[in-house]
mmCIF file of C-alpha atoms and ligand atoms in Angstrom:
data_model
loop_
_atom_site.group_PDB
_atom_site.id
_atom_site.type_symbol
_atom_site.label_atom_id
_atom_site.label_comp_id
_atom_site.label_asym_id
_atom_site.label_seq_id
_atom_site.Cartn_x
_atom_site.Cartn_y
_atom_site.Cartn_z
ATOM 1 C CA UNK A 1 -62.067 -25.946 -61.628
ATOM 2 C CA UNK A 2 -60.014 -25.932 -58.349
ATOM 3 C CA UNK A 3 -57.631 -29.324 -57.744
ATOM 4 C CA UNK A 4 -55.795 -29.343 -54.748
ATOM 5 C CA UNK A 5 -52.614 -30.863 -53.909
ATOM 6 C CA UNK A 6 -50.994 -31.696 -50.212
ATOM 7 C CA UNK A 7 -47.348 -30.738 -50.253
ATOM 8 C CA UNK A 8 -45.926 -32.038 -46.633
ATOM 9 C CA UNK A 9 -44.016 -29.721 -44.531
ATOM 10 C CA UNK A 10 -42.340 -30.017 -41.067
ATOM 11 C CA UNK A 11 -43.217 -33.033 -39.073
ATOM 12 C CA UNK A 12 -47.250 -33.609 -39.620
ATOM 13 C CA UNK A 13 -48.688 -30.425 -41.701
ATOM 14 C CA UNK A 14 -49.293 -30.299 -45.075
ATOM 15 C CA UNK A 15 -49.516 -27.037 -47.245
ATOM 16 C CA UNK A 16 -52.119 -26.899 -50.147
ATOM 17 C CA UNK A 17 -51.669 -26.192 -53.729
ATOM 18 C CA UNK A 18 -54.407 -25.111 -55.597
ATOM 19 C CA UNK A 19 -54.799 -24.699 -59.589
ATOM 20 C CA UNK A 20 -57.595 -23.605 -61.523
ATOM 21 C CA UNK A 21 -57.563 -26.028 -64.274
ATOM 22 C CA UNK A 22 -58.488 -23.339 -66.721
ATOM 23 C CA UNK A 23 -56.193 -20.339 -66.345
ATOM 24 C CA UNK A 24 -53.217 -22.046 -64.210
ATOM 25 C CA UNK A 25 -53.532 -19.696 -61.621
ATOM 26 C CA UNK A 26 -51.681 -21.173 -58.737
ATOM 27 C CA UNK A 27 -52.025 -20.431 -54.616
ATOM 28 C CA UNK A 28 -50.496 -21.699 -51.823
ATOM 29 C CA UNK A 29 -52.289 -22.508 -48.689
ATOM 30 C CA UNK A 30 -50.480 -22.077 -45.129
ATOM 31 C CA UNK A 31 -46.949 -22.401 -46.674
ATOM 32 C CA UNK A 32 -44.643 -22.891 -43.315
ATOM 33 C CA UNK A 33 -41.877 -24.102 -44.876
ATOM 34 C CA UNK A 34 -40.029 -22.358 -47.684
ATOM 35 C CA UNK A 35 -37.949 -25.395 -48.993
ATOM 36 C CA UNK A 36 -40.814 -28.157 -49.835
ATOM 37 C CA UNK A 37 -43.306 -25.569 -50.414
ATOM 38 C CA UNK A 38 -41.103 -24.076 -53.555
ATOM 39 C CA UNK A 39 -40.416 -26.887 -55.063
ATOM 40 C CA UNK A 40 -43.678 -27.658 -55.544
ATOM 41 C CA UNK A 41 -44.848 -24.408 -56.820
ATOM 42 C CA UNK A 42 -41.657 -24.514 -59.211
ATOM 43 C CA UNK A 43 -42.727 -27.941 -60.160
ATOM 44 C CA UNK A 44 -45.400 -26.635 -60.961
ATOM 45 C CA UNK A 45 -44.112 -24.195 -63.313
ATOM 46 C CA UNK A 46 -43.678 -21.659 -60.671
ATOM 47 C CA UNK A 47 -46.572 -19.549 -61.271
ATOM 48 C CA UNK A 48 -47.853 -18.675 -57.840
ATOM 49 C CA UNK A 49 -50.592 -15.808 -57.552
ATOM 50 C CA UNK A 50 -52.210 -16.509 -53.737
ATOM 51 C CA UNK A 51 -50.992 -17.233 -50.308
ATOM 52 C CA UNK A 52 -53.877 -18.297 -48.372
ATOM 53 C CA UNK A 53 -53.481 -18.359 -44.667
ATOM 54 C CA UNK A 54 -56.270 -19.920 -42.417
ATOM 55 C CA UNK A 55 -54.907 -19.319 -39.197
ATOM 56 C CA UNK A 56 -51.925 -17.483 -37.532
ATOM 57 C CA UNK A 57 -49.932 -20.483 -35.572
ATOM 58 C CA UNK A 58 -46.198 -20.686 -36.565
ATOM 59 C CA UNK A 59 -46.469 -23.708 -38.056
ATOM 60 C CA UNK A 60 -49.488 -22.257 -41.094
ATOM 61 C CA UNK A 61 -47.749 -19.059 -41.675
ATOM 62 C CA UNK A 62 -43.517 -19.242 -41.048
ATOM 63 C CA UNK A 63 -42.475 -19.014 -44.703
ATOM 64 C CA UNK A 64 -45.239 -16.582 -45.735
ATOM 65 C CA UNK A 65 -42.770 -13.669 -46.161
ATOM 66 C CA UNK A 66 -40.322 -15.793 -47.759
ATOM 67 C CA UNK A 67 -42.426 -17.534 -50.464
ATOM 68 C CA UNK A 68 -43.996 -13.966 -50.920
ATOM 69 C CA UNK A 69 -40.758 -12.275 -51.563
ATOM 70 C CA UNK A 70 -39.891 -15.392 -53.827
ATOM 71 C CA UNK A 71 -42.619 -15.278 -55.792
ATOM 72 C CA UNK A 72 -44.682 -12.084 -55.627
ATOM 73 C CA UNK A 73 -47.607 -13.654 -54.537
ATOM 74 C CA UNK A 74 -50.091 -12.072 -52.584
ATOM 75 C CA UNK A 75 -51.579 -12.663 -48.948
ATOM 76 C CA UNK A 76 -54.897 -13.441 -48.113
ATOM 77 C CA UNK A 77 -55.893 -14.072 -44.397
ATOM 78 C CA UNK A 78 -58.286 -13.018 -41.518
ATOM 79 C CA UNK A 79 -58.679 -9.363 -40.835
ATOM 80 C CA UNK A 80 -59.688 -10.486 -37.132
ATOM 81 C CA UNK A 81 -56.229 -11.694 -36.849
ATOM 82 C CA UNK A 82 -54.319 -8.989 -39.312
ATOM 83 C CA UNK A 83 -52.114 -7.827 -36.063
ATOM 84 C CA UNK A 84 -50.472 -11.555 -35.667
ATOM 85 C CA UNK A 85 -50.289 -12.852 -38.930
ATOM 86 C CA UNK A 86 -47.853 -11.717 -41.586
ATOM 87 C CA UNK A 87 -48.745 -8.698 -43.895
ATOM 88 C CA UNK A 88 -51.784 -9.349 -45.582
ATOM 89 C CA UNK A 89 -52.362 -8.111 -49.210
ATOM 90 C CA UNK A 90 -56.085 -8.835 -48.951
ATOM 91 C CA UNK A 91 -57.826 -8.895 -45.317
ATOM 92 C CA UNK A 92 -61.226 -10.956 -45.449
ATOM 93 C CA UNK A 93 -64.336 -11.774 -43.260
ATOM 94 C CA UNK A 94 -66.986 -14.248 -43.218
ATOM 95 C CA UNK A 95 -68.905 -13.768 -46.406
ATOM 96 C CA UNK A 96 -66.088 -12.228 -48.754
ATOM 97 C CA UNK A 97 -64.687 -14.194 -51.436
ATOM 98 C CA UNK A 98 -61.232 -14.411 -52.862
ATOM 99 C CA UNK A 99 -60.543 -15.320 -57.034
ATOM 100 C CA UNK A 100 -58.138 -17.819 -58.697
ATOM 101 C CA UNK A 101 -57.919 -17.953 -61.522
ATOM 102 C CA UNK A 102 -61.792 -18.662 -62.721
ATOM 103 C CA UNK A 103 -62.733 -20.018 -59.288
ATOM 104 C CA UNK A 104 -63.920 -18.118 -56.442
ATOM 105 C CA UNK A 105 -63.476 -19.359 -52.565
ATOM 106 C CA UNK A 106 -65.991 -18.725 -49.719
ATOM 107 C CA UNK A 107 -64.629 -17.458 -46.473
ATOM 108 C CA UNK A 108 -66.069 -18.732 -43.778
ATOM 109 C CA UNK A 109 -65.412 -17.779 -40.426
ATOM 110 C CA UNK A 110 -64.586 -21.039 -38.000
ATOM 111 C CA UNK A 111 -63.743 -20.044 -34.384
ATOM 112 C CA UNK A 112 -62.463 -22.488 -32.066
ATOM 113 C CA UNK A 113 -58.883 -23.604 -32.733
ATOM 114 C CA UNK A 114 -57.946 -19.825 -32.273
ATOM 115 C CA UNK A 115 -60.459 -16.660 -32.055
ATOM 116 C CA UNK A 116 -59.764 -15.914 -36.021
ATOM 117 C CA UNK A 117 -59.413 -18.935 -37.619
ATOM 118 C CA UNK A 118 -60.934 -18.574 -41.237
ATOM 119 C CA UNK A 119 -61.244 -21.849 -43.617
ATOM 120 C CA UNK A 120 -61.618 -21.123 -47.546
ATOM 121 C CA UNK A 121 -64.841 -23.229 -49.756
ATOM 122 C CA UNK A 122 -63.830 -23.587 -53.653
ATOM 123 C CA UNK A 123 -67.808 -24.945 -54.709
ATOM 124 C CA UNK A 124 -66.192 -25.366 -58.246
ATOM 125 C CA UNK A 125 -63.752 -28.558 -57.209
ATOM 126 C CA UNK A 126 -65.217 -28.864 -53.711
ATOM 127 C CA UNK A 127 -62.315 -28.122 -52.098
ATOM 128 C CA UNK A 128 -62.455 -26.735 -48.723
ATOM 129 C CA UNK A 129 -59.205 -25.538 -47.066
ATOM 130 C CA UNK A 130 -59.924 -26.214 -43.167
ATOM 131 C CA UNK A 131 -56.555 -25.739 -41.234
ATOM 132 C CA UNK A 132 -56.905 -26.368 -37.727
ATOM 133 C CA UNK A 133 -60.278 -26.579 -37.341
ATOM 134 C CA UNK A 134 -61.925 -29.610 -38.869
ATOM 135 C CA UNK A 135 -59.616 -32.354 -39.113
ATOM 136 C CA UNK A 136 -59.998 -36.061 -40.466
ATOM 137 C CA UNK A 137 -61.410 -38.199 -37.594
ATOM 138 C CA UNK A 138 -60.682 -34.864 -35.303
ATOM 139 C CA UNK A 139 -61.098 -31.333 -34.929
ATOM 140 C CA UNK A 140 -58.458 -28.660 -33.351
ATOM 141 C CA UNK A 141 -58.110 -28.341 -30.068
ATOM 142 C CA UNK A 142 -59.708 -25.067 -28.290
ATOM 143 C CA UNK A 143 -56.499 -22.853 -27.370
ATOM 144 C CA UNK A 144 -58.895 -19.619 -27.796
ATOM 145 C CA UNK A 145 -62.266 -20.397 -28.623
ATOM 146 C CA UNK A 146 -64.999 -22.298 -26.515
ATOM 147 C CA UNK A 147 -66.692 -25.618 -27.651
ATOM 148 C CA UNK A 148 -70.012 -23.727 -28.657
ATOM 149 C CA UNK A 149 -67.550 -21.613 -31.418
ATOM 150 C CA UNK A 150 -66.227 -24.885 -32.488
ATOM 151 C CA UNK A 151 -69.744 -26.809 -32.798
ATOM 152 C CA UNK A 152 -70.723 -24.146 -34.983
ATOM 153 C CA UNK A 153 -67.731 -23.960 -37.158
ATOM 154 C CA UNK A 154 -68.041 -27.767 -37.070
ATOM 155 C CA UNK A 155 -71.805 -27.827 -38.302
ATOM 156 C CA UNK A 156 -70.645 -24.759 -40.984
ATOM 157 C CA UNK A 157 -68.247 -27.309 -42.753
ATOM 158 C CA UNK A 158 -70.475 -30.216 -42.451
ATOM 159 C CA UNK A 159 -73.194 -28.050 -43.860
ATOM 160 C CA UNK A 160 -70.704 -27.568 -47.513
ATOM 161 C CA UNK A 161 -72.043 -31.406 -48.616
ATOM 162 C CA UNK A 162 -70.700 -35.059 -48.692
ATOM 163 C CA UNK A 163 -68.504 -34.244 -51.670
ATOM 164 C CA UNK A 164 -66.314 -31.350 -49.605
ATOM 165 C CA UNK A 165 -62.742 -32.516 -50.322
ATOM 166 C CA UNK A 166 -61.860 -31.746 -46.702
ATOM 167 C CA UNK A 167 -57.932 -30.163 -47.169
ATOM 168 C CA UNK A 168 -56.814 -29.789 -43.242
ATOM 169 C CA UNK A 169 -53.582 -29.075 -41.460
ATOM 170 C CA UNK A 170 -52.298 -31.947 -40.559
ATOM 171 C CA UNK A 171 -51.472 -35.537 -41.027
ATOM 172 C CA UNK A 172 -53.317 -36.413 -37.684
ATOM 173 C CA UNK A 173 -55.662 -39.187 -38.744
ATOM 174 C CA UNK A 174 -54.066 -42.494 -37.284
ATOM 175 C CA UNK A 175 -53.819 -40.987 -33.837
ATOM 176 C CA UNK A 176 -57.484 -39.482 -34.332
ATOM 177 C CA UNK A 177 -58.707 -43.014 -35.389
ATOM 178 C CA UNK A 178 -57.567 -44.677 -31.821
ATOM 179 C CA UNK A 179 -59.305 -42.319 -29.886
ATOM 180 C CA UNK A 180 -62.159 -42.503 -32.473
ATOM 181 C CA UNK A 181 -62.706 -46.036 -31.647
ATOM 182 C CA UNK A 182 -62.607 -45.593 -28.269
ATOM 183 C CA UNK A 183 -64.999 -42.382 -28.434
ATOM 184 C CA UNK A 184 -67.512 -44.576 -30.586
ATOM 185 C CA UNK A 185 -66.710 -48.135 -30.544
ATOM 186 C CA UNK A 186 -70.030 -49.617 -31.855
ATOM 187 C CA UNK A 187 -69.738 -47.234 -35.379
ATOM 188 C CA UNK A 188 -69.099 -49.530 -38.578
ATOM 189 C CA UNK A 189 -68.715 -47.109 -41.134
ATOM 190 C CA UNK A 190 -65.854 -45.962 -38.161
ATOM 191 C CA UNK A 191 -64.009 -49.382 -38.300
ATOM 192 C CA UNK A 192 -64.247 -49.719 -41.742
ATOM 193 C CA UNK A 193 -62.878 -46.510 -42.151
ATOM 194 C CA UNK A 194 -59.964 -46.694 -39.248
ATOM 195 C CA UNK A 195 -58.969 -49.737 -41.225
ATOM 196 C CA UNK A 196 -59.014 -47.875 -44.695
ATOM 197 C CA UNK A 197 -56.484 -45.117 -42.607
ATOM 198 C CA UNK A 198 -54.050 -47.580 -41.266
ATOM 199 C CA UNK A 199 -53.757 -49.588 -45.164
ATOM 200 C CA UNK A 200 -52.915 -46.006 -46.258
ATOM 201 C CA UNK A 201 -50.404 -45.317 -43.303
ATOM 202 C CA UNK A 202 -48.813 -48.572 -43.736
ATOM 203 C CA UNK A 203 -48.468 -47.564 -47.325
ATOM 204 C CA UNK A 204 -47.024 -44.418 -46.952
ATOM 205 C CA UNK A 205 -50.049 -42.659 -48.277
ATOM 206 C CA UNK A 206 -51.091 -39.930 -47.209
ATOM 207 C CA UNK A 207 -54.669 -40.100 -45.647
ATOM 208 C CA UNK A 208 -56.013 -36.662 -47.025
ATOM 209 C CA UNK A 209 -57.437 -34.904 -48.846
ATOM 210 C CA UNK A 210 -60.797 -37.088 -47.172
ATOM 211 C CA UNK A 211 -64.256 -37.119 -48.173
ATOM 212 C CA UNK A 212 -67.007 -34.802 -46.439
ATOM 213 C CA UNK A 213 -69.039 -38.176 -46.380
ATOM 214 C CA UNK A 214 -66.848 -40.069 -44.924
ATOM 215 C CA UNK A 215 -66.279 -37.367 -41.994
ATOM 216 C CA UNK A 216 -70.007 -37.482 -41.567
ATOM 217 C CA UNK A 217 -70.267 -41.051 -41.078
ATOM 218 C CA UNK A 218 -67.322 -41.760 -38.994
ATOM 219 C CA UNK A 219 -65.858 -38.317 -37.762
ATOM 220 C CA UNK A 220 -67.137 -38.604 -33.971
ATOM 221 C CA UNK A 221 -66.193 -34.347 -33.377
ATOM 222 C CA UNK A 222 -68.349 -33.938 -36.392
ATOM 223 C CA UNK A 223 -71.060 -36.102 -35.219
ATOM 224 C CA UNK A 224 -71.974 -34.912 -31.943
ATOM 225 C CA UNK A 225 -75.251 -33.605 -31.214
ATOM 226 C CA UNK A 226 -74.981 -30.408 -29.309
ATOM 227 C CA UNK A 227 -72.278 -28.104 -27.965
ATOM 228 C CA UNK A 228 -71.803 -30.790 -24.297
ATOM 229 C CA UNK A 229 -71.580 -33.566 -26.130
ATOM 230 C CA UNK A 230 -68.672 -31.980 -28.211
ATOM 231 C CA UNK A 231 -67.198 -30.627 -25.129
ATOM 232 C CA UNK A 232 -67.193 -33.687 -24.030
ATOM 233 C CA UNK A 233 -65.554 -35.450 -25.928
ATOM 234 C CA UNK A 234 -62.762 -32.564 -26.782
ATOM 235 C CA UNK A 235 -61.957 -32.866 -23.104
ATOM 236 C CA UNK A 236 -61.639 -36.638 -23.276
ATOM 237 C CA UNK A 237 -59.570 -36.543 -26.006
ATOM 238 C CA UNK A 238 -56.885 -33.988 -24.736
ATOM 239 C CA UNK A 239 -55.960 -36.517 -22.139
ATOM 240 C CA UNK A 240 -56.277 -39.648 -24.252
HETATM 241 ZN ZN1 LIG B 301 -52.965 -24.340 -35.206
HETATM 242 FE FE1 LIG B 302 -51.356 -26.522 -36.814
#
């Protein structure tokens, strides 16, 4: 079984680690930022056999080469996007799969954030590795793609079941609860949820990995009903 574990890097993102319980195989998803991101592999025990990258912005991939050179890991990331991402080891498409350990991911293709954006689906753990494309309380904002990409790649993730550990980019959820509440103000499983976010803030905690379920419920990007609607409220929300 896949577990996954946030490691924080620069201001807001968070890399992934991922371990198949089983064999120890270890991978690293959009490592950044060398420093953080090796001590937790070496922490670890150092073992690192997978760089997963889900989309080619500077702040997924800018220690790729480092933590590859470190470790002799190898890259995985979107053939769509081969020319602007760092070397990749292993190109993949919507529909191929990549192996760690005894798992096996599902890549899906999920437009919107950028034109190649690809998210990775471990079924054994639930873990899906979403970058900038479903977020908690939020999606990415179009940069390349157009809202219809994005309400697909938004209905692909929701589609992977309520107990999707959703593993995104970034530590965005506070500041995608406020416009959350303002986007749907009569939702309850929203408040209560909001509420649940700021206790966790507060804390210290971090607010992810979240629950598919919970998205569902209160996750206003992931509950519109057609491509205007989530126009919409993208627009709204990129001058909130
Ligand atoms: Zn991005
Ligand atoms: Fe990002």
């Amino acid at each position: 079984m896949i577990t996954a574990h946030l490691v924080p890097i620069l201001s807001d993102n968070y890399a992934w680690l991922l371990r198949c319980s089983e064999t120890g195989a270890t991978a690293i998803v959009d490592p950044a930022e060398v420093a953080p991101v090796a001590a937790a592999i070496d922490a670890a025990g150092g073992r690192l056999d997978l760089i997963l990258l889900t989309h080619h912005h500077g702040d997924h991939i800018a220690g790729t080469d480092d933590i590859r050179a470190r470790y002799g890991a190898k890259v995985v990331g979107a053939r769509a996007d081969a020319h602007r991402l760092p070397r990749l080891d292993q190109q993949v498409a919507e529909g191929d799969t990549v192996t760690l350990g005894n798992a096996t991911a599902a890549v899906l293709e999920t437009p919107g954030h950028t034109r190649g954006h690809i998210s990775f689906h471990f079924a054994d753990g639930h873990v899906l590795l979403c970058g900038d494309t479903l977020f908690s309380l939020g999606c990415g904002r179009l940069l390349e793609g157009t809202a219809a990409e994005m309400f697909h790649s938004l209905a692909k993730l929701a589609a992977l079941g309520p107990d999707t550990l959703v593993c995104c980019g970034h530590e965005y959820t506070a500041s995608n609860a406020r416009f959350a509440l303002h986007a749907d103000p009569d939702n309850q499983a929203l408040a209560a949820y909001a509420a649940q976010v700021a206790a966790w803030r507060a804390a210290g905690t971090p607010s992810l990995p979240s629950r598919m379920e919970d998205e569902l419920a209160a996750n206003p990007f992931l509950r519109a009903p057609d491509i205007a609607a989530l126009a919409s409220l993208r627009a709204r929300k990129d001058s909130f």
